[in-house]
Amino acid sequence: MERLQKVIAQAGITSRRKAEQLIVDGKVKVNGNVVRELGTKVKGNDRIEVEGIPLLKEKPVYFLFYKPRGVISSVKDDKGRKVATDFFQHIEERIFPIGRLDYDTTGLLLMTNDGEFANTLMHPSYQVPKTYVAKVKGIPDRQAMQTLRAGVRLEEGKTLPAQAKIMSIDKKKQTAIVRLVIVEGRNRQVKRMFETVGNPVVKLKREEYGFLRLEELRPGEYRELSPHEVKRLRSLAAHGD
Ligand code: URA
């Protein structure tokens, strides 16, 4: 729910102050009824008309972004740190990240202005596989790998079955590179899973989100998703496979 004058202003047709004047003057209709109350809240599917002209909604946009390290998965930060939307200066739509990657995690982050789409993808029933590559301290033993796969007991409950594979080990430095595919998106999940099995994460990157890959993108770059990719993501959500 948003204030009517804000929604009008954000549609780009006028300033917030002028939008307020239009409301007071009785020139704004919500679902066919004149609304003169300034604080009126409206929903995304309310039909708004200004001087008889329907308000056009922002067109939905969808991006695949390669989040660099040292960037907050957000649209603003009170400590003045870099945020994901800083990389989208030329995009006029008011986009935001779908879910989050930690400040020090790099990799694939989806960005959109479509709240409904974002909610669908973030719903716990939407179990899209997310592939992470982690550099961890120590070399996970057979037991640790088995626990990662079968489910790690975190304070809020056991994680769902996952795929885990050691990609390489550095015996001298006592580190390993592990590929982990999880279908949930709990807060700091990958780091907490590795912490629990005794191999804390040193570096973390999300390489895949369902069928999406970073491919030729470099950190800080993005590309628009094709309508077909958006459709596939929606249907993944609908069918859970
Ligand atoms: N799991 C984590 O621990 N951190 C991330 O950024 C993403 C998944």
Short mmCIF file of C-alpha atoms and ligand atoms in Angstrom, two decimals:
data_model
loop_
_atom_site.label_atom_id
_atom_site.label_comp_id
_atom_site.label_asym_id
_atom_site.label_seq_id
_atom_site.Cartn_x
_atom_site.Cartn_y
_atom_site.Cartn_z
CA MET A 1 0.00 0.00 0.00
CA GLU A 2 1.34 3.40 -1.01
CA ARG A 3 0.07 6.94 -0.59
CA LEU A 4 -1.86 8.09 -3.62
CA GLN A 5 0.17 11.29 -4.17
CA LYS A 6 3.40 9.24 -4.09
CA VAL A 7 2.09 6.77 -6.67
CA ILE A 8 1.05 9.62 -8.99
CA ALA A 9 4.40 11.36 -8.59
CA GLN A 10 6.31 8.14 -9.17
CA ALA A 11 4.41 7.50 -12.39
CA GLY A 12 6.39 10.49 -13.60
CA ILE A 13 3.52 12.74 -14.66
CA THR A 14 4.00 15.41 -12.03
CA SER A 15 5.66 16.36 -8.75
CA ARG A 16 4.42 15.12 -5.38
CA ARG A 17 3.20 18.63 -4.50
CA LYS A 18 1.25 19.02 -7.74
CA ALA A 19 -0.15 15.53 -7.32
CA GLU A 20 -1.50 16.63 -3.91
CA GLN A 21 -3.13 19.65 -5.51
CA LEU A 22 -4.75 17.48 -8.19
CA ILE A 23 -6.17 15.24 -5.44
CA VAL A 24 -7.51 18.17 -3.41
CA ASP A 25 -9.05 19.63 -6.59
CA GLY A 26 -10.97 16.38 -7.13
CA LYS A 27 -9.15 15.52 -10.35
CA VAL A 28 -8.06 12.07 -9.26
CA LYS A 29 -10.17 8.93 -9.33
CA VAL A 30 -9.41 5.57 -7.73
CA ASN A 31 -11.43 2.68 -9.15
CA GLY A 32 -13.87 5.15 -10.66
CA ASN A 33 -14.44 7.25 -7.52
CA VAL A 34 -13.11 10.75 -6.92
CA VAL A 35 -10.70 10.77 -3.97
CA ARG A 36 -9.89 14.08 -2.24
CA GLU A 37 -8.26 12.64 0.87
CA LEU A 38 -4.47 13.21 0.77
CA GLY A 39 -3.43 10.25 2.90
CA THR A 40 -5.38 7.70 0.86
CA LYS A 41 -3.47 4.44 0.40
CA VAL A 42 -3.68 2.50 -2.85
CA LYS A 43 -2.74 -1.02 -3.91
CA GLY A 44 -0.85 -2.08 -7.01
CA ASN A 45 -4.02 -3.22 -8.77
CA ASP A 46 -6.12 -0.09 -8.02
CA ARG A 47 -7.11 1.79 -11.18
CA ILE A 48 -5.97 5.39 -10.86
CA GLU A 49 -7.06 8.18 -13.22
CA VAL A 50 -5.66 11.68 -13.27
CA GLU A 51 -7.87 14.21 -15.06
CA GLY A 52 -9.59 11.28 -16.74
CA ILE A 53 -6.36 9.68 -17.98
CA PRO A 54 -5.42 6.26 -16.58
CA LEU A 55 -2.08 6.22 -14.83
CA LEU A 56 0.39 4.07 -16.67
CA LYS A 57 2.24 1.64 -14.48
CA GLU A 58 6.01 1.42 -14.79
CA LYS A 59 6.84 -1.32 -17.27
CA PRO A 60 8.23 -4.37 -15.49
CA VAL A 61 11.94 -4.95 -16.02
CA TYR A 62 14.17 -7.86 -15.02
CA PHE A 63 17.96 -7.97 -14.80
CA LEU A 64 20.66 -10.51 -14.06
CA PHE A 65 23.39 -8.71 -12.12
CA TYR A 66 26.89 -9.85 -11.19
CA LYS A 67 27.20 -8.40 -7.70
CA PRO A 68 30.78 -7.53 -6.80
CA ARG A 69 32.23 -7.92 -3.31
CA GLY A 70 31.66 -4.95 -0.98
CA VAL A 71 28.16 -4.13 -2.20
CA ILE A 72 24.93 -4.25 -0.18
CA SER A 73 21.99 -6.12 -1.76
CA SER A 74 19.75 -3.13 -1.30
CA VAL A 75 18.63 0.18 -2.81
CA LYS A 76 20.09 2.37 -0.07
CA ASP A 77 22.42 2.10 2.90
CA ASP A 78 22.47 4.40 5.91
CA LYS A 79 26.22 3.88 6.31
CA GLY A 80 26.85 5.15 2.78
CA ARG A 81 28.20 1.87 1.45
CA LYS A 82 27.78 0.91 -2.20
CA VAL A 83 24.40 -0.65 -3.02
CA ALA A 84 23.26 -2.85 -5.90
CA THR A 85 21.23 -0.08 -7.59
CA ASP A 86 24.34 2.13 -7.83
CA PHE A 87 25.27 -0.06 -10.80
CA PHE A 88 22.00 0.77 -12.61
CA GLN A 89 22.34 4.55 -12.93
CA HIS A 90 20.87 4.58 -16.44
CA ILE A 91 17.83 2.51 -15.54
CA GLU A 92 14.82 4.70 -14.82
CA GLU A 93 12.61 2.03 -13.29
CA ARG A 94 12.70 1.68 -9.51
CA ILE A 95 14.36 -1.72 -9.27
CA PHE A 96 15.41 -3.69 -6.22
CA PRO A 97 17.17 -7.03 -5.59
CA ILE A 98 15.25 -10.30 -5.37
CA GLY A 99 16.55 -11.74 -2.11
CA ARG A 100 20.05 -10.97 -0.99
CA LEU A 101 23.69 -11.88 -1.15
CA ASP A 102 25.95 -10.91 1.77
CA TYR A 103 28.15 -7.80 1.52
CA ASP A 104 31.23 -9.93 0.88
CA THR A 105 29.53 -12.51 -1.38
CA THR A 106 29.84 -12.10 -5.14
CA GLY A 107 27.70 -13.46 -7.93
CA LEU A 108 24.32 -13.77 -9.50
CA LEU A 109 21.61 -11.47 -8.15
CA LEU A 110 18.28 -10.82 -9.88
CA MET A 111 16.94 -7.28 -9.91
CA THR A 112 13.43 -6.13 -10.84
CA ASN A 113 10.71 -3.56 -10.21
CA ASP A 114 8.06 -6.31 -10.26
CA GLY A 115 7.09 -6.88 -6.63
CA GLU A 116 4.78 -9.76 -7.39
CA PHE A 117 7.47 -11.60 -9.35
CA ALA A 118 9.98 -11.02 -6.53
CA ASN A 119 7.54 -12.34 -3.91
CA THR A 120 6.90 -15.44 -6.00
CA LEU A 121 10.60 -16.22 -6.33
CA MET A 122 11.31 -15.59 -2.66
CA HIS A 123 8.43 -17.73 -1.41
CA PRO A 124 9.73 -20.75 0.55
CA SER A 125 7.75 -23.14 -1.67
CA TYR A 126 9.77 -21.96 -4.67
CA GLN A 127 12.70 -24.33 -4.49
CA VAL A 128 14.94 -23.22 -7.29
CA PRO A 129 18.45 -24.70 -7.10
CA LYS A 130 21.09 -22.09 -6.35
CA THR A 131 24.70 -23.03 -7.02
CA TYR A 132 27.43 -21.60 -4.80
CA VAL A 133 31.17 -22.03 -5.03
CA ALA A 134 32.83 -21.63 -1.66
CA LYS A 135 36.45 -21.49 -0.65
CA VAL A 136 36.56 -22.97 2.83
CA LYS A 137 39.10 -23.37 5.60
CA GLY A 138 40.39 -26.89 6.01
CA ILE A 139 39.52 -29.81 3.79
CA PRO A 140 36.01 -31.12 4.45
CA ASP A 141 36.14 -34.82 5.30
CA ARG A 142 33.71 -37.50 4.15
CA GLN A 143 31.49 -36.91 7.19
CA ALA A 144 31.31 -33.14 6.58
CA MET A 145 30.41 -33.66 2.92
CA GLN A 146 27.76 -36.19 3.85
CA THR A 147 26.23 -33.81 6.39
CA LEU A 148 26.15 -30.97 3.85
CA ARG A 149 24.27 -33.28 1.47
CA ALA A 150 21.87 -34.84 3.94
CA GLY A 151 21.05 -31.69 5.91
CA VAL A 152 22.82 -29.52 8.46
CA ARG A 153 21.15 -28.79 11.80
CA LEU A 154 20.92 -25.02 12.03
CA GLU A 155 19.24 -23.32 14.97
CA GLU A 156 15.93 -22.92 13.09
CA GLY A 157 15.96 -26.49 11.73
CA LYS A 158 17.69 -28.90 9.42
CA THR A 159 18.53 -27.78 5.89
CA LEU A 160 16.98 -29.61 2.94
CA PRO A 161 19.07 -32.13 0.97
CA ALA A 162 21.76 -30.46 -1.10
CA GLN A 163 24.44 -31.39 -3.62
CA ALA A 164 28.01 -30.92 -2.49
CA LYS A 165 31.20 -31.65 -4.36
CA ILE A 166 34.85 -30.87 -3.67
CA MET A 167 36.24 -29.19 -6.78
CA SER A 168 39.85 -28.79 -5.64
CA ILE A 169 42.01 -28.77 -2.55
CA ASP A 170 45.11 -26.85 -1.54
CA LYS A 171 46.97 -29.10 0.87
CA LYS A 172 49.65 -26.51 1.65
CA LYS A 173 47.20 -23.74 2.50
CA GLN A 174 44.67 -26.20 3.92
CA THR A 175 41.74 -24.82 1.94
CA ALA A 176 39.23 -26.37 -0.43
CA ILE A 177 36.88 -25.21 -3.17
CA VAL A 178 33.43 -26.74 -2.75
CA ARG A 179 30.42 -26.51 -5.07
CA LEU A 180 27.17 -26.50 -3.11
CA VAL A 181 23.68 -26.54 -4.63
CA ILE A 182 20.85 -25.63 -2.25
CA VAL A 183 17.15 -25.06 -2.90
CA GLU A 184 16.42 -22.85 0.11
CA GLY A 185 17.41 -19.26 0.73
CA ARG A 186 17.79 -18.87 4.46
CA ASN A 187 19.81 -16.01 5.84
CA ARG A 188 23.58 -16.67 5.52
CA GLN A 189 22.69 -20.28 4.82
CA VAL A 190 25.82 -21.41 3.00
CA LYS A 191 28.18 -19.84 5.53
CA ARG A 192 26.25 -21.31 8.45
CA MET A 193 26.20 -24.77 6.84
CA PHE A 194 29.97 -24.79 6.36
CA GLU A 195 30.56 -23.27 9.81
CA THR A 196 28.51 -26.05 11.37
CA VAL A 197 30.50 -28.82 9.69
CA GLY A 198 33.76 -27.17 10.79
CA ASN A 199 34.93 -25.61 7.53
CA PRO A 200 34.20 -21.86 7.66
CA VAL A 201 33.80 -20.00 4.36
CA VAL A 202 36.62 -17.71 3.32
CA LYS A 203 35.14 -16.64 -0.02
CA LEU A 204 31.69 -17.16 -1.53
CA LYS A 205 30.24 -16.75 -5.01
CA ARG A 206 26.78 -17.60 -6.37
CA GLU A 207 27.31 -18.96 -9.87
CA GLU A 208 23.86 -20.18 -10.87
CA TYR A 209 20.24 -19.44 -10.12
CA GLY A 210 18.07 -22.20 -11.61
CA PHE A 211 18.93 -22.28 -15.31
CA LEU A 212 20.58 -18.83 -15.19
CA ARG A 213 24.37 -18.44 -15.23
CA LEU A 214 26.72 -15.48 -15.00
CA GLU A 215 28.30 -16.46 -18.31
CA GLU A 216 30.37 -13.64 -19.82
CA LEU A 217 29.38 -10.98 -17.28
CA ARG A 218 32.07 -9.43 -15.10
CA PRO A 219 31.56 -8.13 -11.55
CA GLY A 220 29.40 -4.98 -11.63
CA GLU A 221 27.87 -5.81 -15.03
CA TYR A 222 24.30 -6.82 -15.77
CA ARG A 223 22.05 -7.88 -18.60
CA GLU A 224 18.32 -7.83 -19.11
CA LEU A 225 16.50 -11.16 -18.85
CA SER A 226 14.67 -12.20 -22.01
CA PRO A 227 10.85 -12.51 -21.83
CA HIS A 228 11.38 -16.25 -22.28
CA GLU A 229 13.68 -16.44 -19.25
CA VAL A 230 11.16 -14.52 -17.15
CA LYS A 231 8.46 -16.92 -18.27
CA ARG A 232 10.62 -19.94 -17.41
CA LEU A 233 11.29 -18.54 -13.93
CA ARG A 234 7.57 -18.02 -13.38
CA SER A 235 6.75 -21.53 -14.51
CA LEU A 236 9.47 -22.96 -12.27
CA ALA A 237 7.68 -21.24 -9.41
CA ALA A 238 4.32 -22.64 -10.50
CA HIS A 239 5.51 -26.23 -10.94
CA GLY A 240 8.34 -26.41 -8.44
CA ASP A 241 10.64 -28.28 -10.75
N1 URA B 1 24.58 -17.97 1.81
C1 URA B 1 25.41 -17.17 2.51
O1 URA B 1 25.90 -17.56 3.56
N2 URA B 1 25.67 -15.95 2.03
C2 URA B 1 25.18 -15.49 0.89
O2 URA B 1 25.46 -14.36 0.49
C3 URA B 1 24.31 -16.32 0.15
C4 URA B 1 24.03 -17.57 0.64
#
